[in-house]
Amino acid sequence: MFTSIKRLLIGRPLKSADLGEQKINKTKALAILSSDALSSVAYGPEQILIVLITVGAAAFWYSIPIAVGVLFLLTALILSYRQIIYSYPHGGGAYVVSKTNLGVNPGLIAGGSLLVDYILTVAVSVSAGTDAITSAFPSLHDFNVEIAIVFVILLTLLNLRGVTESASVLAYPVYLFVLALFILIAVGVYKILTGDVSQSLHTPIGTPVAGISLFILLRAFASGSSALTGVEAISNAIPNFKEPAPVNAARTLMMMGALLAILFSGIVTLAYFYGIVPKAEVTVVSQIAEETFGRNFMYFFIQGTTALILILAANTGYSAFPLLAVNLAKDKFIPRMFLVRGDRLGYSNGIIILGLASILLIVTFHAETEHLIPLYAVGVFVPFTLSQSGMMVKWLREKPVGWMSKFIINTTGALISFIVTIMFFLTKFSQVWSILVFLPIIVFIFHRIKKHYDAVGDQLRLTTCEVSPDIKGNVMILPVAGMTHVVENSLKYAKSLNPDQIIAVYVAFEREDEKKFEEKWEKWQPDIRLVTLHSHYRSLLGPLTKFVDTVANKAKEGDYQVTVVIPQFIPKKGWHNILHNQSSLLIRAYLLYKRDIVISTVPYHLKK
């Protein structure tokens, strides 16, 4: 039944030879890897206005020069990540760049930040998409968390079906969103140029505003820079591209940068000329669409596509998180399970972990986007700063032809990214302080996992000097609970191995039961030694394990191996197991951690 449900939800398994068919072209890649960056225009401009409104609506004209600054940073980042794609064509992005050029710990900080950031990508995107839906249908506002969780589950299932299939489905909503915003911006600009928009709605550019300060402007710039989240995703997901992968990835990155610049500047411009004031339950894009078209088909088309891309922007996380996890797992900093491909050739464990962690965040923050965005943004700009710094070190160390221009680009990106990061800590410390706690913890965990894998490797490697003694014989211990076909079956198995000795062990809770069992055993199996143990506290495990320890210590002196043979009957139906004590499972689980003991389970299958 489980297999049938699994096939229904994620499809039939794919052969390993089909891996090449799971690579995506530039058109699909632009949709699934740029959706996070493109969707951020739905809330990036709004974050600028939220800061400026603290001074007053008269300060909204500052959104124009702030937007220019954001576009300048975008240009530096796009050019820098283009260099990263060609320099590190196997993916890994900020993690690989930082680890290679700055050292292991900076690399782990970048990798840890991005892992958390991709979880936040899913949580923020789905929460923002839910906000867009409830802006159009206010009656649904109380169900934000439930709606968001449903969308995360659907996206997780879609991605488990494979990269190609998810890309085919998700490409259409992304391009519809781009089309919708192009129409919105074109019609809005036309209305402004033809004088349909009143000049009284906005303060003229250059108007002096009381209370404005450099600190507030930098704070607004940092908030607006949240629109640049997702820019690094393409550099992490290079292995998903068709060959030549680096060329296709670089071209996709440039196209994403151009689209993001046009959409971001367009929304900021319309918000300024329309005099849009940010509201708690109505997004800025929703207000612009209503001012431009009224509440007609176009309004709902824009809201619908905005909601869709905000939700589907989470797919950037689903595309990049598993590949980043693969790089970390290859370096033994996270569990090896992230290297395993699932039935559909995707890294299923990474996809599932991402979905579960995102749901936990959504529930914790009640799907409130404004509480998640600052933490989300600072989690991006830490790797931005480290990756740019890493590239600076690379150019200074290698000094290839034309390295100076590349060095200037990376220096500019690193400096601005560092300023934005500091501004987030200064202005939103109450919302982002947790990153100062969890990043050191994550790096510590990475090192502990690495230490474990190194220790395991050292102990398993055949070149080590450890020599185990030869086994001269075998003593078998058989725990018995009665005289049944299950025990008989296990005894036959034990005898077939010709051990030096078989010891049956019976744990009795009452003295009378002990004597009766000994008499019956003598008649049934007179050639097998029986040891009865009395349990004063009605514990099966305590007396049995003490006896096993005693025998094991004696056997060790003579280089004998102790094997515990555990009889276990298997019910015909799986749910029948809950009707039985499963004492054999408890014994096996405990003894597994005992040294120098072999555990053998002998199953007896019931037929009805």
XYZ file of C-alpha atoms in Angstrom:
608
model
C 0.000 0.000 0.000
C 2.829 2.380 0.884
C 4.558 1.640 -2.424
C 1.346 2.253 -4.388
C 0.774 5.616 -2.684
C 4.404 6.565 -3.291
C 4.127 5.726 -7.002
C 0.928 7.758 -7.252
C 2.485 10.825 -5.615
C 5.989 10.896 -7.106
C 5.816 8.539 -10.106
C 7.702 5.405 -11.180
C 11.426 5.039 -10.399
C 13.913 6.254 -13.008
C 17.056 4.372 -14.039
C 20.436 5.887 -13.205
C 21.100 6.018 -16.953
C 18.249 8.565 -17.251
C 20.177 11.158 -15.226
C 21.199 13.095 -18.342
C 17.541 13.565 -19.257
C 16.961 15.299 -15.915
C 19.182 18.251 -16.870
C 17.299 21.472 -17.671
C 17.696 24.085 -20.404
C 18.049 27.860 -19.904
C 14.316 28.557 -20.322
C 13.268 26.177 -17.551
C 16.276 27.063 -15.396
C 15.375 30.751 -15.537
C 11.925 29.873 -14.245
C 12.833 27.604 -11.330
C 16.144 29.172 -10.259
C 15.163 32.826 -10.734
C 11.711 32.630 -9.207
C 13.058 33.567 -5.750
C 14.906 36.645 -7.014
C 12.088 37.739 -9.353
C 9.406 37.230 -6.728
C 11.247 39.487 -4.279
C 10.108 42.534 -6.280
C 6.720 41.838 -4.701
C 8.048 42.699 -1.233
C 11.487 44.376 -1.723
C 10.093 47.845 -2.693
C 7.558 47.522 0.114
C 10.359 47.068 2.648
C 11.874 50.403 1.537
C 8.568 52.210 2.038
C 8.019 50.601 5.453
C 11.269 52.230 6.655
C 10.611 55.612 5.013
C 7.059 55.883 6.412
C 8.609 56.238 9.889
C 9.713 59.726 8.764
C 6.548 60.471 6.791
C 5.023 60.050 3.333
C 7.015 63.098 2.173
C 10.168 60.933 2.382
C 8.903 58.483 -0.247
C 10.867 60.241 -2.996
C 14.022 58.816 -1.413
C 12.870 55.399 -2.668
C 14.109 56.387 -6.153
C 17.809 56.978 -5.267
C 17.670 54.008 -2.867
C 16.432 51.834 -5.764
C 19.357 53.068 -7.886
C 21.719 51.952 -5.107
C 20.057 48.521 -4.970
C 20.424 48.180 -8.756
C 24.104 49.109 -8.465
C 24.594 46.338 -5.887
C 22.626 43.941 -8.109
C 24.977 44.669 -11.013
C 28.052 43.996 -8.855
C 26.575 40.734 -7.567
C 25.509 39.482 -11.004
C 28.951 40.180 -12.500
C 30.628 38.570 -9.499
C 28.518 35.404 -9.521
C 29.113 35.145 -13.273
C 32.830 34.948 -12.450
C 32.113 32.359 -9.744
C 30.217 30.179 -12.242
C 33.178 30.050 -14.612
C 35.763 29.695 -11.820
C 33.848 26.934 -9.974
C 31.786 25.134 -12.653
C 30.836 22.190 -10.425
C 28.549 24.306 -8.230
C 28.689 25.024 -4.534
C 28.634 28.821 -4.895
C 29.559 30.820 -1.811
C 30.436 27.688 0.213
C 33.051 26.396 -2.233
C 34.453 29.894 -2.945
C 34.794 30.750 0.753
C 36.221 27.359 1.774
C 38.758 27.330 -1.061
C 39.998 30.916 -0.673
C 39.280 31.958 2.928
C 39.508 28.678 4.827
C 37.259 25.954 6.229
C 35.427 28.009 8.882
C 34.447 30.905 6.553
C 33.273 28.246 4.098
C 31.177 26.566 6.769
C 29.699 29.914 7.838
C 28.715 30.577 4.212
C 27.392 27.032 3.765
C 25.493 27.053 7.057
C 24.001 30.476 6.290
C 22.830 29.317 2.886
C 21.325 26.080 4.204
C 19.285 28.075 6.711
C 18.570 30.714 4.070
C 17.077 28.169 1.660
C 14.791 26.969 4.442
C 13.820 30.608 4.984
C 13.369 30.981 1.206
C 10.614 28.403 1.303
C 9.025 29.818 4.464
C 9.190 33.476 3.313
C 8.057 32.776 -0.242
C 5.099 30.650 0.741
C 4.122 33.096 3.520
C 4.349 36.061 1.101
C 2.286 34.157 -1.469
C -0.317 33.422 1.169
C -0.369 37.167 2.015
C -1.076 37.952 -1.648
C -3.997 35.517 -1.677
C -5.483 36.886 1.543
C -5.050 40.472 0.241
C -7.442 39.594 -2.574
C -9.680 37.475 -0.305
C -9.522 39.019 3.211
C -11.864 36.368 4.654
C -9.011 33.839 4.358
C -6.592 35.920 6.455
C -7.149 33.824 9.587
C -6.014 30.669 7.753
C -2.583 31.921 6.637
C -0.621 29.192 8.445
C -2.795 26.328 7.190
C -2.715 27.581 3.575
C 1.071 28.012 3.714
C 1.604 24.459 5.050
C -0.534 22.964 2.262
C 1.546 24.792 -0.356
C 4.828 23.550 1.180
C 3.570 19.946 1.079
C 2.504 20.308 -2.568
C 5.882 21.817 -3.549
C 7.751 19.061 -1.721
C 5.808 16.370 -3.563
C 6.309 18.149 -6.889
C 10.079 18.327 -6.383
C 10.244 14.685 -5.337
C 8.954 13.906 -8.834
C 12.215 15.223 -10.306
C 13.854 18.416 -11.578
C 12.575 18.166 -15.146
C 8.969 17.510 -14.189
C 8.856 20.268 -11.569
C 10.495 22.714 -14.002
C 7.931 21.923 -16.690
C 5.072 22.682 -14.304
C 6.581 25.759 -12.639
C 7.848 27.561 -15.754
C 4.403 28.769 -16.841
C 3.406 30.649 -13.644
C 6.814 32.368 -13.498
C 6.611 33.670 -17.050
C 2.967 34.648 -16.525
C 4.087 36.720 -13.527
C 6.790 38.430 -15.588
C 4.219 39.152 -18.316
C 1.692 40.470 -15.769
C 4.228 42.846 -14.175
C 5.467 44.054 -17.570
C 1.861 44.914 -18.471
C 1.332 46.572 -15.080
C 4.524 48.648 -15.377
C 3.846 49.577 -19.025
C 0.269 50.708 -18.361
C 1.301 52.502 -15.155
C 4.150 54.387 -16.859
C 1.800 55.278 -19.745
C -0.716 56.736 -17.265
C 2.036 58.751 -15.574
C 3.348 60.117 -18.905
C -0.146 61.046 -20.127
C -0.984 62.855 -16.902
C -3.624 60.396 -15.637
C -1.806 60.247 -12.308
C -2.194 63.324 -10.130
C 1.018 65.181 -9.243
C -0.362 65.749 -5.747
C -0.015 62.052 -4.906
C 3.765 62.268 -4.493
C 6.350 64.676 -3.140
C 8.684 66.057 -5.852
C 12.178 64.533 -5.926
C 14.596 66.697 -3.954
C 12.030 68.041 -1.481
C 13.669 68.614 1.953
C 12.229 66.257 4.575
C 12.507 66.896 8.297
C 13.826 63.973 10.342
C 15.566 62.152 7.507
C 19.096 60.920 8.278
C 21.858 58.853 6.748
C 21.043 56.068 9.210
C 17.420 55.872 8.021
C 18.501 55.920 4.363
C 20.995 53.112 4.950
C 18.336 51.195 6.845
C 15.916 51.598 3.918
C 18.661 50.548 1.498
C 19.371 47.428 3.538
C 15.662 46.569 3.645
C 15.301 47.119 -0.100
C 18.302 44.884 -0.717
C 16.150 41.964 0.427
C 14.987 42.006 -3.214
C 18.386 40.532 -4.132
C 17.871 37.297 -2.240
C 18.124 34.305 -4.538
C 20.786 35.806 -6.812
C 23.293 33.150 -5.693
C 21.024 30.153 -6.405
C 22.179 29.657 -10.003
C 25.838 29.342 -8.959
C 24.852 26.585 -6.512
C 22.810 24.639 -9.075
C 25.219 24.499 -12.061
C 25.069 20.639 -12.133
C 21.346 20.879 -13.006
C 22.069 22.606 -16.354
C 22.474 20.936 -19.719
C 25.953 21.050 -21.227
C 27.826 23.330 -21.537
C 26.581 23.872 -17.969
C 28.728 26.911 -16.986
C 27.850 28.799 -20.194
C 24.132 28.094 -19.812
C 24.227 29.004 -16.120
C 26.043 32.303 -16.802
C 23.552 33.291 -19.522
C 20.624 32.422 -17.271
C 22.159 34.550 -14.502
C 22.507 37.580 -16.804
C 18.907 37.227 -18.008
C 17.690 36.976 -14.408
C 19.628 40.130 -13.489
C 18.111 42.072 -16.388
C 14.545 40.987 -15.554
C 15.007 41.699 -11.845
C 16.385 45.192 -12.561
C 13.449 46.101 -14.842
C 10.739 44.747 -12.532
C 12.230 46.189 -9.331
C 12.781 49.676 -10.758
C 9.306 49.614 -12.348
C 7.503 48.759 -9.094
C 9.500 51.361 -7.121
C 8.689 54.034 -9.740
C 4.959 53.259 -9.795
C 4.791 53.144 -5.985
C 6.407 56.604 -5.840
C 4.215 58.283 -8.467
C 1.020 56.680 -7.119
C 1.919 57.738 -3.572
C 1.420 54.196 -2.288
C 1.506 53.855 1.510
C 2.330 50.354 2.864
C -0.562 48.704 4.720
C -0.634 45.704 7.013
C -3.082 43.496 5.084
C -2.735 44.832 1.504
C 0.547 44.495 -0.394
C 2.114 47.354 -2.369
C 1.746 45.442 -5.653
C -1.942 44.893 -4.881
C -2.433 48.634 -4.320
C -0.586 49.537 -7.541
C -2.638 47.032 -9.555
C -5.886 48.365 -8.083
C -4.895 51.981 -8.831
C -3.922 51.053 -12.389
C -6.755 48.733 -13.430
C -9.362 48.847 -10.672
C -10.767 45.580 -9.280
C -11.248 43.860 -12.638
C -9.784 40.866 -14.447
C -6.306 42.413 -14.755
C -6.141 43.111 -11.021
C -6.954 39.512 -10.144
C -4.616 38.265 -12.896
C -1.742 40.245 -11.375
C -2.622 39.164 -7.833
C -3.011 35.563 -8.913
C 0.341 35.417 -10.739
C 2.035 37.321 -7.886
C 0.688 34.839 -5.356
C 1.781 31.969 -7.584
C 5.351 33.153 -8.079
C 5.725 34.062 -4.411
C 4.747 30.506 -3.549
C 6.723 28.955 -6.388
C 9.778 31.064 -5.502
C 10.193 28.468 -2.799
C 11.249 26.150 -5.603
C 14.579 27.986 -5.784
C 15.233 26.615 -2.316
C 14.194 23.126 -3.401
C 16.576 23.340 -6.387
C 19.611 24.785 -4.568
C 19.369 23.328 -1.013
C 19.902 19.652 -2.002
C 22.889 20.507 -4.234
C 24.543 22.625 -1.537
C 23.891 19.790 0.936
C 25.615 17.396 -1.484
C 28.759 19.565 -1.465
C 28.772 19.699 2.332
C 28.112 15.958 2.586
C 30.972 15.174 0.172
C 33.259 17.092 2.535
C 31.770 15.068 5.459
C 30.297 18.088 7.265
C 26.690 16.862 7.160
C 25.187 13.328 7.114
C 25.967 11.133 4.111
C 22.263 10.554 3.520
C 22.173 13.864 1.603
C 24.280 12.210 -1.135
C 21.619 9.600 -1.896
C 19.473 10.036 -4.997
C 15.821 9.002 -4.730
C 13.583 7.082 -7.116
C 13.271 10.101 -9.408
C 17.043 10.835 -9.370
C 16.622 13.901 -7.166
C 18.294 14.227 -3.763
C 15.113 13.228 -1.934
C 16.449 13.437 1.631
C 17.447 17.075 1.120
C 14.040 17.888 -0.368
C 12.120 16.259 2.491
C 14.282 17.833 5.230
C 13.831 21.248 3.579
C 10.051 20.860 3.490
C 9.795 19.775 7.138
C 12.084 22.574 8.375
C 10.095 25.163 6.398
C 6.806 24.014 7.897
C 8.348 24.302 11.374
C 9.385 27.917 10.624
C 5.974 28.817 9.220
C 4.245 27.498 12.336
C 6.768 29.208 14.654
C 6.437 32.628 12.964
C 2.703 32.225 12.167
C 3.442 32.803 8.440
C 4.137 36.511 9.114
C 6.483 37.611 6.314
C 7.724 40.812 7.956
C 9.191 38.761 10.842
C 10.979 36.355 8.512
C 12.372 38.722 5.845
C 15.112 40.408 7.980
C 16.510 37.044 9.130
C 16.166 35.759 5.566
C 17.998 38.763 4.083
C 20.892 38.800 6.555
C 21.306 35.066 5.965
C 21.911 35.880 2.284
C 24.236 38.837 2.734
C 26.652 36.962 5.008
C 27.442 34.477 2.168
C 27.386 37.393 -0.338
C 30.111 39.139 1.668
C 32.182 35.967 2.138
C 31.943 34.870 -1.504
C 32.971 38.319 -2.783
C 35.864 38.396 -0.313
C 36.887 34.907 -1.375
C 36.997 35.960 -5.031
C 39.111 38.999 -4.065
C 41.651 36.660 -2.446
C 41.555 34.371 -5.501
C 42.401 37.229 -7.924
C 45.150 38.573 -5.645
C 46.684 35.105 -5.343
C 46.428 33.996 -8.989
C 46.537 37.351 -10.844
C 45.298 36.046 -14.238
C 45.021 38.255 -17.327
C 42.553 41.101 -16.696
C 42.314 40.310 -12.998
C 42.198 43.938 -11.856
C 38.721 44.661 -13.267
C 37.424 41.444 -11.696
C 39.034 42.375 -8.390
C 37.333 45.804 -8.448
C 33.926 44.207 -9.133
C 34.328 41.773 -6.232
C 35.668 44.455 -3.895
C 32.675 46.673 -4.642
C 30.256 43.785 -4.072
C 31.995 42.727 -0.852
C 32.023 46.263 0.557
C 28.350 46.974 -0.163
C 27.269 43.508 1.030
C 29.203 44.047 4.265
C 27.551 47.448 4.799
C 24.098 45.936 4.213
C 24.868 43.108 6.666
C 25.990 45.583 9.346
C 22.887 47.730 8.751
C 20.639 44.726 9.320
C 22.369 44.013 12.624
C 22.206 47.670 13.700
C 18.610 48.357 12.684
C 16.882 45.001 13.121
C 18.960 43.388 15.846
C 15.893 42.173 17.733
C 14.843 40.203 14.639
C 18.233 38.921 13.436
C 20.197 38.347 16.670
C 19.471 34.621 16.455
C 21.864 34.284 13.506
C 24.725 35.138 15.909
C 23.642 32.166 18.016
C 22.779 29.505 15.469
C 25.702 30.090 13.067
C 28.381 29.166 15.662
C 26.218 26.207 16.705
C 25.873 25.047 13.087
C 29.626 25.359 12.470
C 30.316 23.422 15.706
C 27.922 20.665 14.577
C 29.622 20.558 11.155
C 32.995 20.013 12.829
C 31.621 17.319 15.157
C 30.132 15.432 12.195
C 33.424 15.727 10.291
C 35.324 14.462 13.354
C 32.997 11.466 13.581
C 33.443 10.527 9.911
C 37.226 10.897 10.184
C 37.258 8.670 13.282
C 35.106 6.034 11.559
C 37.348 6.112 8.486
C 40.505 5.675 10.589
C 39.038 2.665 12.364
C 37.686 0.961 9.244
C 40.740 1.478 7.031
C 42.666 -1.785 6.445
C 45.983 0.029 6.695
C 45.539 0.528 10.455
C 47.706 -1.543 12.794
C 44.826 -3.028 14.819
C 44.855 -6.842 14.696
C 41.874 -8.817 15.965
C 42.531 -12.274 17.535
C 41.544 -15.452 15.694
C 38.243 -17.082 16.725
C 38.825 -20.565 18.148
C 35.187 -21.507 18.677
C 31.629 -20.324 19.136
C 29.270 -20.311 22.111
C 25.593 -19.717 21.329
C 23.113 -18.276 23.819
C 19.422 -18.780 23.007
C 16.874 -16.763 25.072
C 13.665 -18.809 25.334
C 10.207 -17.827 26.571
C 8.554 -21.227 26.148
C 8.610 -24.459 24.210
C 7.203 -23.486 20.831
C 7.838 -23.894 17.111
C 9.637 -20.522 17.205
C 12.203 -21.843 19.712
C 12.405 -25.200 17.898
C 13.176 -23.389 14.621
C 15.937 -21.342 16.294
C 17.465 -24.439 17.904
C 17.654 -26.184 14.513
C 19.425 -23.142 13.090
C 21.895 -23.003 15.997
C 22.677 -26.741 15.725
C 23.285 -26.429 11.964
C 26.253 -24.140 12.652
C 27.962 -26.778 14.840
C 28.890 -24.460 17.726
C 31.033 -25.631 20.643
C 28.142 -25.102 23.013
C 24.472 -24.024 22.945
C 23.030 -22.513 26.128
C 19.288 -21.927 26.379
C 18.375 -19.157 28.857
C 14.979 -18.838 30.541
C 14.118 -15.844 32.758
C 11.432 -16.679 35.344
C 9.453 -14.234 37.454
C 8.097 -16.918 39.829
C 9.985 -19.823 41.479
C 7.227 -22.305 40.596
C 7.431 -21.371 36.886
C 11.198 -21.868 37.023
C 10.931 -25.455 38.320
C 8.110 -26.406 35.927
C 10.025 -25.090 32.915
C 13.206 -26.975 33.887
C 11.241 -30.269 34.143
C 9.555 -29.787 30.752
C 12.814 -28.759 29.073
C 14.628 -31.851 30.347
C 12.025 -34.022 28.638
C 11.930 -31.950 25.387
C 15.604 -31.042 24.771
C 17.775 -33.123 27.143
C 20.929 -32.565 25.052
C 20.713 -28.722 25.215
C 21.962 -27.042 28.399
C 19.322 -24.849 30.081
C 20.141 -21.975 32.438
C 17.206 -20.481 34.372
C 17.491 -17.010 35.846
C 15.141 -15.647 38.494
C 14.142 -11.989 38.080
C 13.260 -10.365 41.401
C 12.008 -7.181 39.743
C 10.161 -8.812 36.787
C 12.760 -7.550 34.350
C 13.607 -9.705 31.344
C 16.490 -7.574 30.061
C 18.460 -7.149 33.317
C 19.191 -10.798 34.232
C 19.647 -11.854 30.602
C 22.217 -9.179 29.753
C 24.161 -9.827 32.975
C 24.374 -13.511 32.032
C 25.472 -12.651 28.472
C 28.181 -10.335 29.884
C 29.455 -13.095 32.177
C 29.669 -15.656 29.369
C 31.261 -13.092 27.019
C 33.984 -12.244 29.555
C 34.813 -15.933 30.043
C 34.767 -16.618 26.304
C 37.050 -13.695 25.591
C 39.799 -15.245 27.716
C 39.857 -18.278 25.419
C 39.321 -16.372 22.152
C 35.802 -17.770 21.794
C 32.996 -15.886 20.029
C 29.630 -15.449 21.759
C 26.546 -15.420 19.529
C 23.098 -14.595 20.882
C 20.427 -16.311 18.762
C 17.112 -14.487 19.146
C 13.910 -16.355 18.176
C 11.253 -14.058 16.683
C 7.901 -14.831 15.133
C 6.649 -12.595 12.326
C 2.849 -12.044 12.173
C 1.148 -12.390 8.796
C -0.030 -8.739 8.906
C 2.210 -5.864 9.969
C -0.329 -4.263 12.316
C -0.473 -7.467 14.367
C 2.924 -6.513 15.824
C 1.288 -3.997 18.172
C -0.530 -6.908 19.854
C 2.745 -8.488 21.034
C 5.459 -7.411 23.495
C 8.294 -7.321 20.933
C 10.735 -8.395 23.649
C 13.075 -9.778 20.967
C 13.456 -6.274 19.529
C 14.354 -4.882 22.962
C 16.974 -7.591 23.545
C 18.506 -7.056 20.106
C 18.545 -3.253 20.463
C 20.351 -3.493 23.797
C 22.872 -6.150 22.776
C 23.826 -4.370 19.536
C 25.942 -1.977 21.592
C 27.731 -4.777 23.462
C 31.252 -5.443 22.235
C 32.372 -8.868 20.998
C 28.834 -10.258 20.744
C 27.228 -11.417 17.503
C 23.434 -11.180 17.323
C 21.464 -13.441 15.024
C 17.695 -13.159 14.673
C 15.874 -16.272 13.445
C 12.434 -15.382 12.061
C 9.456 -17.755 12.171
C 6.676 -16.594 9.853
C 3.082 -17.210 10.938
C 0.737 -18.331 8.169
C -2.566 -17.017 9.530
